[in-house]
Amino acid sequence: MDIGIFDVGHGFCSALFADNGNVMLVDCGANEETGFRPSRFLPAVGCGEVQVLVVSNYDEDHMRDLPGLLSTPGLRVRCLSRNRSLDARQLLYMKAGAPPIGDGALAMTRMMQTYTADVPPWQMPIFPNMRWRTFCNPYPVFTDENNLSVVTFVHYGRIHIVFPGDLEQAGWLNLMRLPEFRAELAQVNVFVASHHGRENGYCKEVFDLCHPEIIVISDGDKEFDTQETVARYAQHASGVRFTDGRTRYVLTTRQDGTIWIRQTPTDLVGWVWLLGRN
């Protein structure tokens, strides 16, 4: 399996390529500076169908290329995973006011009205050797996009990764009341920092359970003090030694570009990290 965490500036987009070629896309952010869009990248690598699209957060930076995904000829989204505790009308209500609702969020409201059926287990796309599970807080217990984020856990061999969207401390603490959520969190060794590593996505109590080897932050250029969290996250990671001899505790798309994690089905005890531009 290959996992790509793409450099989309302040946003998020990750693609997981299974052993049988099936694709899971976690968010569909885009990079306006480099021109990277998953709707361009996926067809370029031979992908004609996204078997599962996980929308972790209803903010525009997580859905910017959703119109492209839905309109690109020869590219189809088969299944949608999202926080289903709110409907399109409620999302529009949340988005009312300034700034105006973006094209990605508008595309999401249309998907919410068409991707309505539950997919029975026997019709779910197959991702060999991979197990995944999602959790989210319900609306209207939370009424903000961040704490309604979908948290996705993915396990494959030695890779145990979590994609928490933009979850904030209150959302973390509420989900951590669930034994199943705590059990998943305890397995994680690759921790994608919530809310692009911003201050309000950090929850110290998470790391009483979760002891990752490395933290990954997807974010754009530093503009605010709330982005200065690398040292704080680094203290929770045990570190991964790279081929250049350095031990890294935190990787960022800001510094490292697109981040790839690769593990073969015949070697489930080791992984390969590849860093570089989109």
PDB file of C-alpha atoms in Angstrom:
ATOM      1  CA  MET A   1       0.000   0.000   0.000  1.00  0.00           C
ATOM      2  CA  ASP A   2       1.089   3.542  -0.762  1.00  0.00           C
ATOM      3  CA  ILE A   3      -0.108   6.539   1.251  1.00  0.00           C
ATOM      4  CA  GLY A   4       0.463   9.998  -0.193  1.00  0.00           C
ATOM      5  CA  ILE A   5      -0.050  13.078   1.958  1.00  0.00           C
ATOM      6  CA  PHE A   6       0.026  15.876  -0.590  1.00  0.00           C
ATOM      7  CA  ASP A   7       1.342  19.406  -0.303  1.00  0.00           C
ATOM      8  CA  VAL A   8      -1.868  21.416  -0.648  1.00  0.00           C
ATOM      9  CA  GLY A   9      -0.737  24.382   1.447  1.00  0.00           C
ATOM     10  CA  HIS A  10      -3.228  25.153   4.199  1.00  0.00           C
ATOM     11  CA  GLY A  11      -5.533  22.237   3.527  1.00  0.00           C
ATOM     12  CA  PHE A  12      -5.534  18.475   3.413  1.00  0.00           C
ATOM     13  CA  CYS A  13      -5.529  15.695   0.834  1.00  0.00           C
ATOM     14  CA  SER A  14      -4.265  12.148   1.200  1.00  0.00           C
ATOM     15  CA  ALA A  15      -4.622   9.189  -1.172  1.00  0.00           C
ATOM     16  CA  LEU A  16      -4.281   5.557  -0.099  1.00  0.00           C
ATOM     17  CA  PHE A  17      -3.548   3.062  -2.881  1.00  0.00           C
ATOM     18  CA  ALA A  18      -4.423  -0.493  -1.870  1.00  0.00           C
ATOM     19  CA  ASP A  19      -2.704  -3.678  -3.024  1.00  0.00           C
ATOM     20  CA  ASN A  20      -5.493  -4.333  -5.557  1.00  0.00           C
ATOM     21  CA  GLY A  21      -5.389  -0.794  -6.956  1.00  0.00           C
ATOM     22  CA  ASN A  22      -8.420   0.491  -5.096  1.00  0.00           C
ATOM     23  CA  VAL A  23      -8.143   4.078  -3.859  1.00  0.00           C
ATOM     24  CA  MET A  24      -9.304   5.796  -0.697  1.00  0.00           C
ATOM     25  CA  LEU A  25      -9.106   9.585  -0.777  1.00  0.00           C
ATOM     26  CA  VAL A  26      -9.106  11.457   2.521  1.00  0.00           C
ATOM     27  CA  ASP A  27     -10.216  15.001   1.645  1.00  0.00           C
ATOM     28  CA  CYS A  28      -9.621  16.783  -1.633  1.00  0.00           C
ATOM     29  CA  GLY A  29      -7.692  19.950  -0.908  1.00  0.00           C
ATOM     30  CA  ALA A  30      -5.787  21.655  -3.721  1.00  0.00           C
ATOM     31  CA  ASN A  31      -2.673  23.793  -4.022  1.00  0.00           C
ATOM     32  CA  GLU A  32      -3.428  27.001  -5.882  1.00  0.00           C
ATOM     33  CA  GLU A  33       0.272  27.912  -6.128  1.00  0.00           C
ATOM     34  CA  THR A  34       1.587  24.651  -7.609  1.00  0.00           C
ATOM     35  CA  GLY A  35      -1.586  23.684  -9.449  1.00  0.00           C
ATOM     36  CA  PHE A  36      -1.844  20.315  -7.686  1.00  0.00           C
ATOM     37  CA  ARG A  37      -5.363  18.918  -7.652  1.00  0.00           C
ATOM     38  CA  PRO A  38      -6.350  15.316  -6.919  1.00  0.00           C
ATOM     39  CA  SER A  39      -8.750  15.467  -9.886  1.00  0.00           C
ATOM     40  CA  ARG A  40      -5.687  15.930 -12.128  1.00  0.00           C
ATOM     41  CA  PHE A  41      -3.261  13.712 -10.237  1.00  0.00           C
ATOM     42  CA  LEU A  42      -5.461  10.615  -9.989  1.00  0.00           C
ATOM     43  CA  PRO A  43      -6.206  10.233 -13.723  1.00  0.00           C
ATOM     44  CA  ALA A  44      -2.519  10.911 -14.424  1.00  0.00           C
ATOM     45  CA  VAL A  45      -1.571   7.816 -12.382  1.00  0.00           C
ATOM     46  CA  GLY A  46      -4.261   5.664 -13.999  1.00  0.00           C
ATOM     47  CA  CYS A  47      -7.013   5.998 -11.404  1.00  0.00           C
ATOM     48  CA  GLY A  48     -10.519   6.094 -12.859  1.00  0.00           C
ATOM     49  CA  GLU A  49     -12.444   5.536  -9.643  1.00  0.00           C
ATOM     50  CA  VAL A  50     -12.122   6.655  -6.039  1.00  0.00           C
ATOM     51  CA  GLN A  51     -13.661   3.725  -4.212  1.00  0.00           C
ATOM     52  CA  VAL A  52     -14.078   5.711  -0.968  1.00  0.00           C
ATOM     53  CA  LEU A  53     -13.925   9.467  -0.479  1.00  0.00           C
ATOM     54  CA  VAL A  54     -13.649  10.465   3.171  1.00  0.00           C
ATOM     55  CA  VAL A  55     -14.562  14.090   3.813  1.00  0.00           C
ATOM     56  CA  SER A  56     -13.061  14.717   7.227  1.00  0.00           C
ATOM     57  CA  ASN A  57     -14.118  18.346   7.558  1.00  0.00           C
ATOM     58  CA  TYR A  58     -16.729  20.588   5.974  1.00  0.00           C
ATOM     59  CA  ASP A  59     -14.333  23.534   5.589  1.00  0.00           C
ATOM     60  CA  GLU A  60     -13.354  24.621   2.088  1.00  0.00           C
ATOM     61  CA  ASP A  61      -9.655  23.758   2.466  1.00  0.00           C
ATOM     62  CA  HIS A  62     -10.632  20.082   2.791  1.00  0.00           C
ATOM     63  CA  MET A  63     -13.055  20.152  -0.171  1.00  0.00           C
ATOM     64  CA  ARG A  64     -11.587  22.691  -2.605  1.00  0.00           C
ATOM     65  CA  ASP A  65     -11.230  20.218  -5.486  1.00  0.00           C
ATOM     66  CA  LEU A  66     -14.527  18.414  -4.895  1.00  0.00           C
ATOM     67  CA  PRO A  67     -16.126  20.066  -7.958  1.00  0.00           C
ATOM     68  CA  GLY A  68     -13.192  18.789 -10.013  1.00  0.00           C
ATOM     69  CA  LEU A  69     -13.532  15.252  -8.681  1.00  0.00           C
ATOM     70  CA  LEU A  70     -17.219  15.205  -9.585  1.00  0.00           C
ATOM     71  CA  SER A  71     -16.831  16.705 -13.064  1.00  0.00           C
ATOM     72  CA  THR A  72     -13.625  15.153 -14.444  1.00  0.00           C
ATOM     73  CA  PRO A  73     -14.465  12.781 -17.324  1.00  0.00           C
ATOM     74  CA  GLY A  74     -13.507   9.201 -16.558  1.00  0.00           C
ATOM     75  CA  LEU A  75     -13.174   9.802 -12.800  1.00  0.00           C
ATOM     76  CA  ARG A  76     -15.882   8.462 -10.505  1.00  0.00           C
ATOM     77  CA  VAL A  77     -16.465   8.598  -6.743  1.00  0.00           C
ATOM     78  CA  ARG A  78     -18.115   5.358  -5.663  1.00  0.00           C
ATOM     79  CA  CYS A  79     -18.702   5.769  -1.902  1.00  0.00           C
ATOM     80  CA  LEU A  80     -18.788   8.817   0.368  1.00  0.00           C
ATOM     81  CA  SER A  81     -17.818   8.712   4.041  1.00  0.00           C
ATOM     82  CA  ARG A  82     -18.767  11.826   6.010  1.00  0.00           C
ATOM     83  CA  ASN A  83     -20.372  12.982   9.250  1.00  0.00           C
ATOM     84  CA  ARG A  84     -23.946  11.959   8.529  1.00  0.00           C
ATOM     85  CA  SER A  85     -25.454  13.473  11.665  1.00  0.00           C
ATOM     86  CA  LEU A  86     -26.234  16.646   9.696  1.00  0.00           C
ATOM     87  CA  ASP A  87     -27.879  17.155   6.341  1.00  0.00           C
ATOM     88  CA  ALA A  88     -27.365  19.584   3.475  1.00  0.00           C
ATOM     89  CA  ARG A  89     -29.795  22.143   4.898  1.00  0.00           C
ATOM     90  CA  GLN A  90     -27.963  22.177   8.240  1.00  0.00           C
ATOM     91  CA  LEU A  91     -24.592  22.511   6.513  1.00  0.00           C
ATOM     92  CA  LEU A  92     -25.857  25.486   4.520  1.00  0.00           C
ATOM     93  CA  TYR A  93     -27.102  27.036   7.762  1.00  0.00           C
ATOM     94  CA  MET A  94     -23.649  26.556   9.346  1.00  0.00           C
ATOM     95  CA  LYS A  95     -22.019  28.170   6.309  1.00  0.00           C
ATOM     96  CA  ALA A  96     -24.374  31.172   6.174  1.00  0.00           C
ATOM     97  CA  GLY A  97     -22.761  34.602   6.454  1.00  0.00           C
ATOM     98  CA  ALA A  98     -19.256  35.777   5.637  1.00  0.00           C
ATOM     99  CA  PRO A  99     -17.201  34.581   3.905  1.00  0.00           C
ATOM    100  CA  PRO A 100     -19.548  33.342   1.160  1.00  0.00           C
ATOM    101  CA  ILE A 101     -19.909  29.580   0.894  1.00  0.00           C
ATOM    102  CA  GLY A 102     -17.247  28.092  -1.373  1.00  0.00           C
ATOM    103  CA  ASP A 103     -17.630  25.901  -4.440  1.00  0.00           C
ATOM    104  CA  GLY A 104     -16.342  22.862  -2.547  1.00  0.00           C
ATOM    105  CA  ALA A 105     -18.963  23.182   0.177  1.00  0.00           C
ATOM    106  CA  LEU A 106     -21.704  23.723  -2.412  1.00  0.00           C
ATOM    107  CA  ALA A 107     -20.590  20.536  -4.193  1.00  0.00           C
ATOM    108  CA  MET A 108     -20.699  18.768  -0.837  1.00  0.00           C
ATOM    109  CA  THR A 109     -24.320  19.800  -0.248  1.00  0.00           C
ATOM    110  CA  ARG A 110     -25.226  18.284  -3.615  1.00  0.00           C
ATOM    111  CA  MET A 111     -23.408  15.039  -2.771  1.00  0.00           C
ATOM    112  CA  MET A 112     -25.222  14.879   0.568  1.00  0.00           C
ATOM    113  CA  GLN A 113     -28.504  14.747  -1.340  1.00  0.00           C
ATOM    114  CA  THR A 114     -27.425  12.052  -3.796  1.00  0.00           C
ATOM    115  CA  TYR A 115     -25.035   9.801  -1.796  1.00  0.00           C
ATOM    116  CA  THR A 116     -27.738   8.835   0.700  1.00  0.00           C
ATOM    117  CA  ALA A 117     -27.865   5.037   0.769  1.00  0.00           C
ATOM    118  CA  ASP A 118     -25.986   2.910   3.293  1.00  0.00           C
ATOM    119  CA  VAL A 119     -23.515   0.578   1.599  1.00  0.00           C
ATOM    120  CA  PRO A 120     -24.017  -2.996   2.867  1.00  0.00           C
ATOM    121  CA  PRO A 121     -20.843  -4.735   4.075  1.00  0.00           C
ATOM    122  CA  TRP A 122     -20.816  -7.166   1.143  1.00  0.00           C
ATOM    123  CA  GLN A 123     -20.793  -4.253  -1.319  1.00  0.00           C
ATOM    124  CA  MET A 124     -18.090  -2.214   0.395  1.00  0.00           C
ATOM    125  CA  PRO A 125     -14.924  -1.738  -1.678  1.00  0.00           C
ATOM    126  CA  ILE A 126     -12.178  -4.172  -0.798  1.00  0.00           C
ATOM    127  CA  PHE A 127      -8.836  -2.899   0.485  1.00  0.00           C
ATOM    128  CA  PRO A 128      -6.679  -6.038   0.924  1.00  0.00           C
ATOM    129  CA  ASN A 129      -4.636  -6.363   4.132  1.00  0.00           C
ATOM    130  CA  MET A 130      -6.090  -3.043   5.332  1.00  0.00           C
ATOM    131  CA  ARG A 131      -8.517  -2.283   8.141  1.00  0.00           C
ATOM    132  CA  TRP A 132     -10.138   1.108   8.596  1.00  0.00           C
ATOM    133  CA  ARG A 133     -12.677   2.692  10.911  1.00  0.00           C
ATOM    134  CA  THR A 134     -14.193   6.132  11.367  1.00  0.00           C
ATOM    135  CA  PHE A 135     -15.587   8.090  14.315  1.00  0.00           C
ATOM    136  CA  CYS A 136     -17.225  11.509  14.613  1.00  0.00           C
ATOM    137  CA  ASN A 137     -19.071  13.657  17.101  1.00  0.00           C
ATOM    138  CA  PRO A 138     -22.778  14.217  16.420  1.00  0.00           C
ATOM    139  CA  TYR A 139     -24.593  17.352  15.398  1.00  0.00           C
ATOM    140  CA  PRO A 140     -26.047  19.260  17.291  1.00  0.00           C
ATOM    141  CA  VAL A 141     -23.944  18.171  20.283  1.00  0.00           C
ATOM    142  CA  PHE A 142     -21.297  20.123  18.353  1.00  0.00           C
ATOM    143  CA  THR A 143     -22.298  22.806  15.863  1.00  0.00           C
ATOM    144  CA  ASP A 144     -18.880  23.813  14.478  1.00  0.00           C
ATOM    145  CA  GLU A 145     -17.179  22.186  11.501  1.00  0.00           C
ATOM    146  CA  ASN A 146     -13.962  21.389  13.367  1.00  0.00           C
ATOM    147  CA  ASN A 147     -15.446  19.325  16.180  1.00  0.00           C
ATOM    148  CA  LEU A 148     -17.707  17.544  13.702  1.00  0.00           C
ATOM    149  CA  SER A 149     -14.599  16.227  11.904  1.00  0.00           C
ATOM    150  CA  VAL A 150     -14.499  12.579  10.869  1.00  0.00           C
ATOM    151  CA  VAL A 151     -11.539  10.776  12.478  1.00  0.00           C
ATOM    152  CA  THR A 152     -10.279   7.914  10.285  1.00  0.00           C
ATOM    153  CA  PHE A 153      -7.985   5.144  11.525  1.00  0.00           C
ATOM    154  CA  VAL A 154      -6.177   3.001   8.934  1.00  0.00           C
ATOM    155  CA  HIS A 155      -4.138  -0.124   9.703  1.00  0.00           C
ATOM    156  CA  TYR A 156      -1.922  -1.969   7.247  1.00  0.00           C
ATOM    157  CA  GLY A 157       0.932  -4.187   8.456  1.00  0.00           C
ATOM    158  CA  ARG A 158       3.196  -1.934  10.508  1.00  0.00           C
ATOM    159  CA  ILE A 159       1.385   1.247   9.502  1.00  0.00           C
ATOM    160  CA  HIS A 160      -1.225   2.520  11.956  1.00  0.00           C
ATOM    161  CA  ILE A 161      -2.224   6.023  10.923  1.00  0.00           C
ATOM    162  CA  VAL A 162      -4.924   8.435  12.049  1.00  0.00           C
ATOM    163  CA  PHE A 163      -6.462  11.264   9.999  1.00  0.00           C
ATOM    164  CA  PRO A 164      -8.359  13.489  12.483  1.00  0.00           C
ATOM    165  CA  GLY A 165      -9.495  16.330  10.245  1.00  0.00           C
ATOM    166  CA  ASP A 166      -9.628  19.600  12.192  1.00  0.00           C
ATOM    167  CA  LEU A 167     -10.789  18.139  15.506  1.00  0.00           C
ATOM    168  CA  GLU A 168     -10.256  20.463  18.482  1.00  0.00           C
ATOM    169  CA  GLN A 169      -9.686  19.657  22.143  1.00  0.00           C
ATOM    170  CA  ALA A 170     -13.370  19.462  23.112  1.00  0.00           C
ATOM    171  CA  GLY A 171     -14.039  17.083  20.224  1.00  0.00           C
ATOM    172  CA  TRP A 172     -11.053  14.902  21.097  1.00  0.00           C
ATOM    173  CA  LEU A 173     -12.118  14.633  24.733  1.00  0.00           C
ATOM    174  CA  ASN A 174     -15.686  13.729  23.815  1.00  0.00           C
ATOM    175  CA  LEU A 175     -14.599  10.933  21.449  1.00  0.00           C
ATOM    176  CA  MET A 176     -12.086   9.651  23.980  1.00  0.00           C
ATOM    177  CA  ARG A 177     -15.013   8.695  26.195  1.00  0.00           C
ATOM    178  CA  LEU A 178     -15.596   5.798  23.765  1.00  0.00           C
ATOM    179  CA  PRO A 179     -13.612   2.613  24.601  1.00  0.00           C
ATOM    180  CA  GLU A 180     -13.437   1.715  20.887  1.00  0.00           C
ATOM    181  CA  PHE A 181     -11.942   5.094  20.034  1.00  0.00           C
ATOM    182  CA  ARG A 182      -9.352   4.815  22.799  1.00  0.00           C
ATOM    183  CA  ALA A 183      -8.406   1.334  21.605  1.00  0.00           C
ATOM    184  CA  GLU A 184      -7.831   2.606  18.055  1.00  0.00           C
ATOM    185  CA  LEU A 185      -5.856   5.594  19.288  1.00  0.00           C
ATOM    186  CA  ALA A 186      -3.554   3.381  21.331  1.00  0.00           C
ATOM    187  CA  GLN A 187      -2.426   1.556  18.166  1.00  0.00           C
ATOM    188  CA  VAL A 188      -1.437   4.671  16.187  1.00  0.00           C
ATOM    189  CA  ASN A 189       2.219   5.100  15.244  1.00  0.00           C
ATOM    190  CA  VAL A 190       1.759   7.720  12.483  1.00  0.00           C
ATOM    191  CA  PHE A 191      -0.191  10.688  13.822  1.00  0.00           C
ATOM    192  CA  VAL A 192      -1.480  13.289  11.390  1.00  0.00           C
ATOM    193  CA  ALA A 193      -1.812  16.448  13.476  1.00  0.00           C
ATOM    194  CA  SER A 194      -5.313  17.831  13.701  1.00  0.00           C
ATOM    195  CA  HIS A 195      -6.185  21.208  12.166  1.00  0.00           C
ATOM    196  CA  HIS A 196      -2.915  21.395  10.237  1.00  0.00           C
ATOM    197  CA  GLY A 197      -0.924  21.368  13.467  1.00  0.00           C
ATOM    198  CA  ARG A 198      -2.632  24.523  14.735  1.00  0.00           C
ATOM    199  CA  GLU A 199      -2.793  25.260  18.453  1.00  0.00           C
ATOM    200  CA  ASN A 200      -6.521  24.554  18.785  1.00  0.00           C
ATOM    201  CA  GLY A 201      -6.136  21.061  17.299  1.00  0.00           C
ATOM    202  CA  TYR A 202      -3.657  19.973  19.963  1.00  0.00           C
ATOM    203  CA  CYS A 203      -4.973  17.886  22.869  1.00  0.00           C
ATOM    204  CA  LYS A 204      -2.412  16.758  25.432  1.00  0.00           C
ATOM    205  CA  GLU A 205      -4.680  14.015  26.795  1.00  0.00           C
ATOM    206  CA  VAL A 206      -4.546  12.225  23.432  1.00  0.00           C
ATOM    207  CA  PHE A 207      -0.900  11.391  24.042  1.00  0.00           C
ATOM    208  CA  ASP A 208      -1.630   9.701  27.329  1.00  0.00           C
ATOM    209  CA  LEU A 209      -2.977   6.912  25.099  1.00  0.00           C
ATOM    210  CA  CYS A 210      -1.263   7.480  21.777  1.00  0.00           C
ATOM    211  CA  HIS A 211       2.519   7.071  21.458  1.00  0.00           C
ATOM    212  CA  PRO A 212       3.367   7.698  17.799  1.00  0.00           C
ATOM    213  CA  GLU A 213       6.713   7.228  16.145  1.00  0.00           C
ATOM    214  CA  ILE A 214       6.213  10.311  14.005  1.00  0.00           C
ATOM    215  CA  ILE A 215       3.849  13.272  13.568  1.00  0.00           C
ATOM    216  CA  VAL A 216       2.794  14.595  10.139  1.00  0.00           C
ATOM    217  CA  ILE A 217       1.563  18.182   9.665  1.00  0.00           C
ATOM    218  CA  SER A 218      -0.153  19.382   6.479  1.00  0.00           C
ATOM    219  CA  ASP A 219      -0.081  23.186   6.336  1.00  0.00           C
ATOM    220  CA  GLY A 220       1.019  26.185   4.307  1.00  0.00           C
ATOM    221  CA  ASP A 221       3.532  28.902   5.131  1.00  0.00           C
ATOM    222  CA  LYS A 222       3.736  30.102   8.703  1.00  0.00           C
ATOM    223  CA  GLU A 223       1.633  33.204   9.243  1.00  0.00           C
ATOM    224  CA  PHE A 224       0.408  32.933  12.823  1.00  0.00           C
ATOM    225  CA  ASP A 225       1.810  32.058  16.240  1.00  0.00           C
ATOM    226  CA  THR A 226      -0.791  29.280  16.478  1.00  0.00           C
ATOM    227  CA  GLN A 227       1.238  27.363  13.872  1.00  0.00           C
ATOM    228  CA  GLU A 228       4.312  27.162  16.116  1.00  0.00           C
ATOM    229  CA  THR A 229       3.519  23.694  17.488  1.00  0.00           C
ATOM    230  CA  VAL A 230       6.244  21.487  15.974  1.00  0.00           C
ATOM    231  CA  ALA A 231       8.263  21.325  19.194  1.00  0.00           C
ATOM    232  CA  ARG A 232       5.157  20.563  21.215  1.00  0.00           C
ATOM    233  CA  TYR A 233       4.206  17.659  18.965  1.00  0.00           C
ATOM    234  CA  ALA A 234       7.796  16.418  18.680  1.00  0.00           C
ATOM    235  CA  GLN A 235       7.942  15.659  22.398  1.00  0.00           C
ATOM    236  CA  HIS A 236       5.258  12.999  21.894  1.00  0.00           C
ATOM    237  CA  ALA A 237       7.034  11.112  19.065  1.00  0.00           C
ATOM    238  CA  SER A 238       9.698   8.439  19.490  1.00  0.00           C
ATOM    239  CA  GLY A 239      11.219   9.265  16.099  1.00  0.00           C
ATOM    240  CA  VAL A 240      11.986   7.530  12.792  1.00  0.00           C
ATOM    241  CA  ARG A 241      15.510   7.188  11.445  1.00  0.00           C
ATOM    242  CA  PHE A 242      15.825   8.124   7.783  1.00  0.00           C
ATOM    243  CA  THR A 243      18.386   6.884   5.275  1.00  0.00           C
ATOM    244  CA  ASP A 244      20.338  10.146   5.559  1.00  0.00           C
ATOM    245  CA  GLY A 245      21.067   9.242   9.185  1.00  0.00           C
ATOM    246  CA  ARG A 246      18.721  11.794  10.712  1.00  0.00           C
ATOM    247  CA  THR A 247      16.025  10.884  13.196  1.00  0.00           C
ATOM    248  CA  ARG A 248      12.867  12.827  12.427  1.00  0.00           C
ATOM    249  CA  TYR A 249      10.021  13.391  14.860  1.00  0.00           C
ATOM    250  CA  VAL A 250       7.793  15.699  12.823  1.00  0.00           C
ATOM    251  CA  LEU A 251       7.327  15.895   9.050  1.00  0.00           C
ATOM    252  CA  THR A 252       5.541  18.834   7.427  1.00  0.00           C
ATOM    253  CA  THR A 253       4.320  19.365   3.880  1.00  0.00           C
ATOM    254  CA  ARG A 254       5.523  22.955   4.370  1.00  0.00           C
ATOM    255  CA  GLN A 255       9.131  21.767   4.636  1.00  0.00           C
ATOM    256  CA  ASP A 256       9.129  18.294   3.093  1.00  0.00           C
ATOM    257  CA  GLY A 257       6.577  18.600   0.291  1.00  0.00           C
ATOM    258  CA  THR A 258       4.454  15.578  -0.469  1.00  0.00           C
ATOM    259  CA  ILE A 259       5.021  12.760   2.013  1.00  0.00           C
ATOM    260  CA  TRP A 260       4.773   9.127   0.853  1.00  0.00           C
ATOM    261  CA  ILE A 261       4.606   6.046   3.044  1.00  0.00           C
ATOM    262  CA  ARG A 262       5.085   2.744   1.236  1.00  0.00           C
ATOM    263  CA  GLN A 263       4.799  -0.812   2.477  1.00  0.00           C
ATOM    264  CA  THR A 264       4.611  -3.948   0.349  1.00  0.00           C
ATOM    265  CA  PRO A 265       2.266  -6.861   1.138  1.00  0.00           C
ATOM    266  CA  THR A 266       5.262  -9.182   1.326  1.00  0.00           C
ATOM    267  CA  ASP A 267       7.147  -7.003   3.817  1.00  0.00           C
ATOM    268  CA  LEU A 268       4.715  -6.092   6.572  1.00  0.00           C
ATOM    269  CA  VAL A 269       7.408  -5.345   9.142  1.00  0.00           C
ATOM    270  CA  GLY A 270       9.059  -2.346   7.474  1.00  0.00           C
ATOM    271  CA  TRP A 271       8.083   0.762   5.576  1.00  0.00           C
ATOM    272  CA  VAL A 272       9.682   3.319   3.276  1.00  0.00           C
ATOM    273  CA  TRP A 273       9.324   7.087   3.544  1.00  0.00           C
ATOM    274  CA  LEU A 274       9.648   9.239   0.434  1.00  0.00           C
ATOM    275  CA  LEU A 275       9.677  13.034   0.578  1.00  0.00           C
ATOM    276  CA  GLY A 276       9.425  15.502  -2.280  1.00  0.00           C
ATOM    277  CA  ARG A 277       7.355  18.014  -4.175  1.00  0.00           C
ATOM    278  CA  ASN A 278       3.984  17.252  -5.803  1.00  0.00           C
TER     279      ASN A 278
END
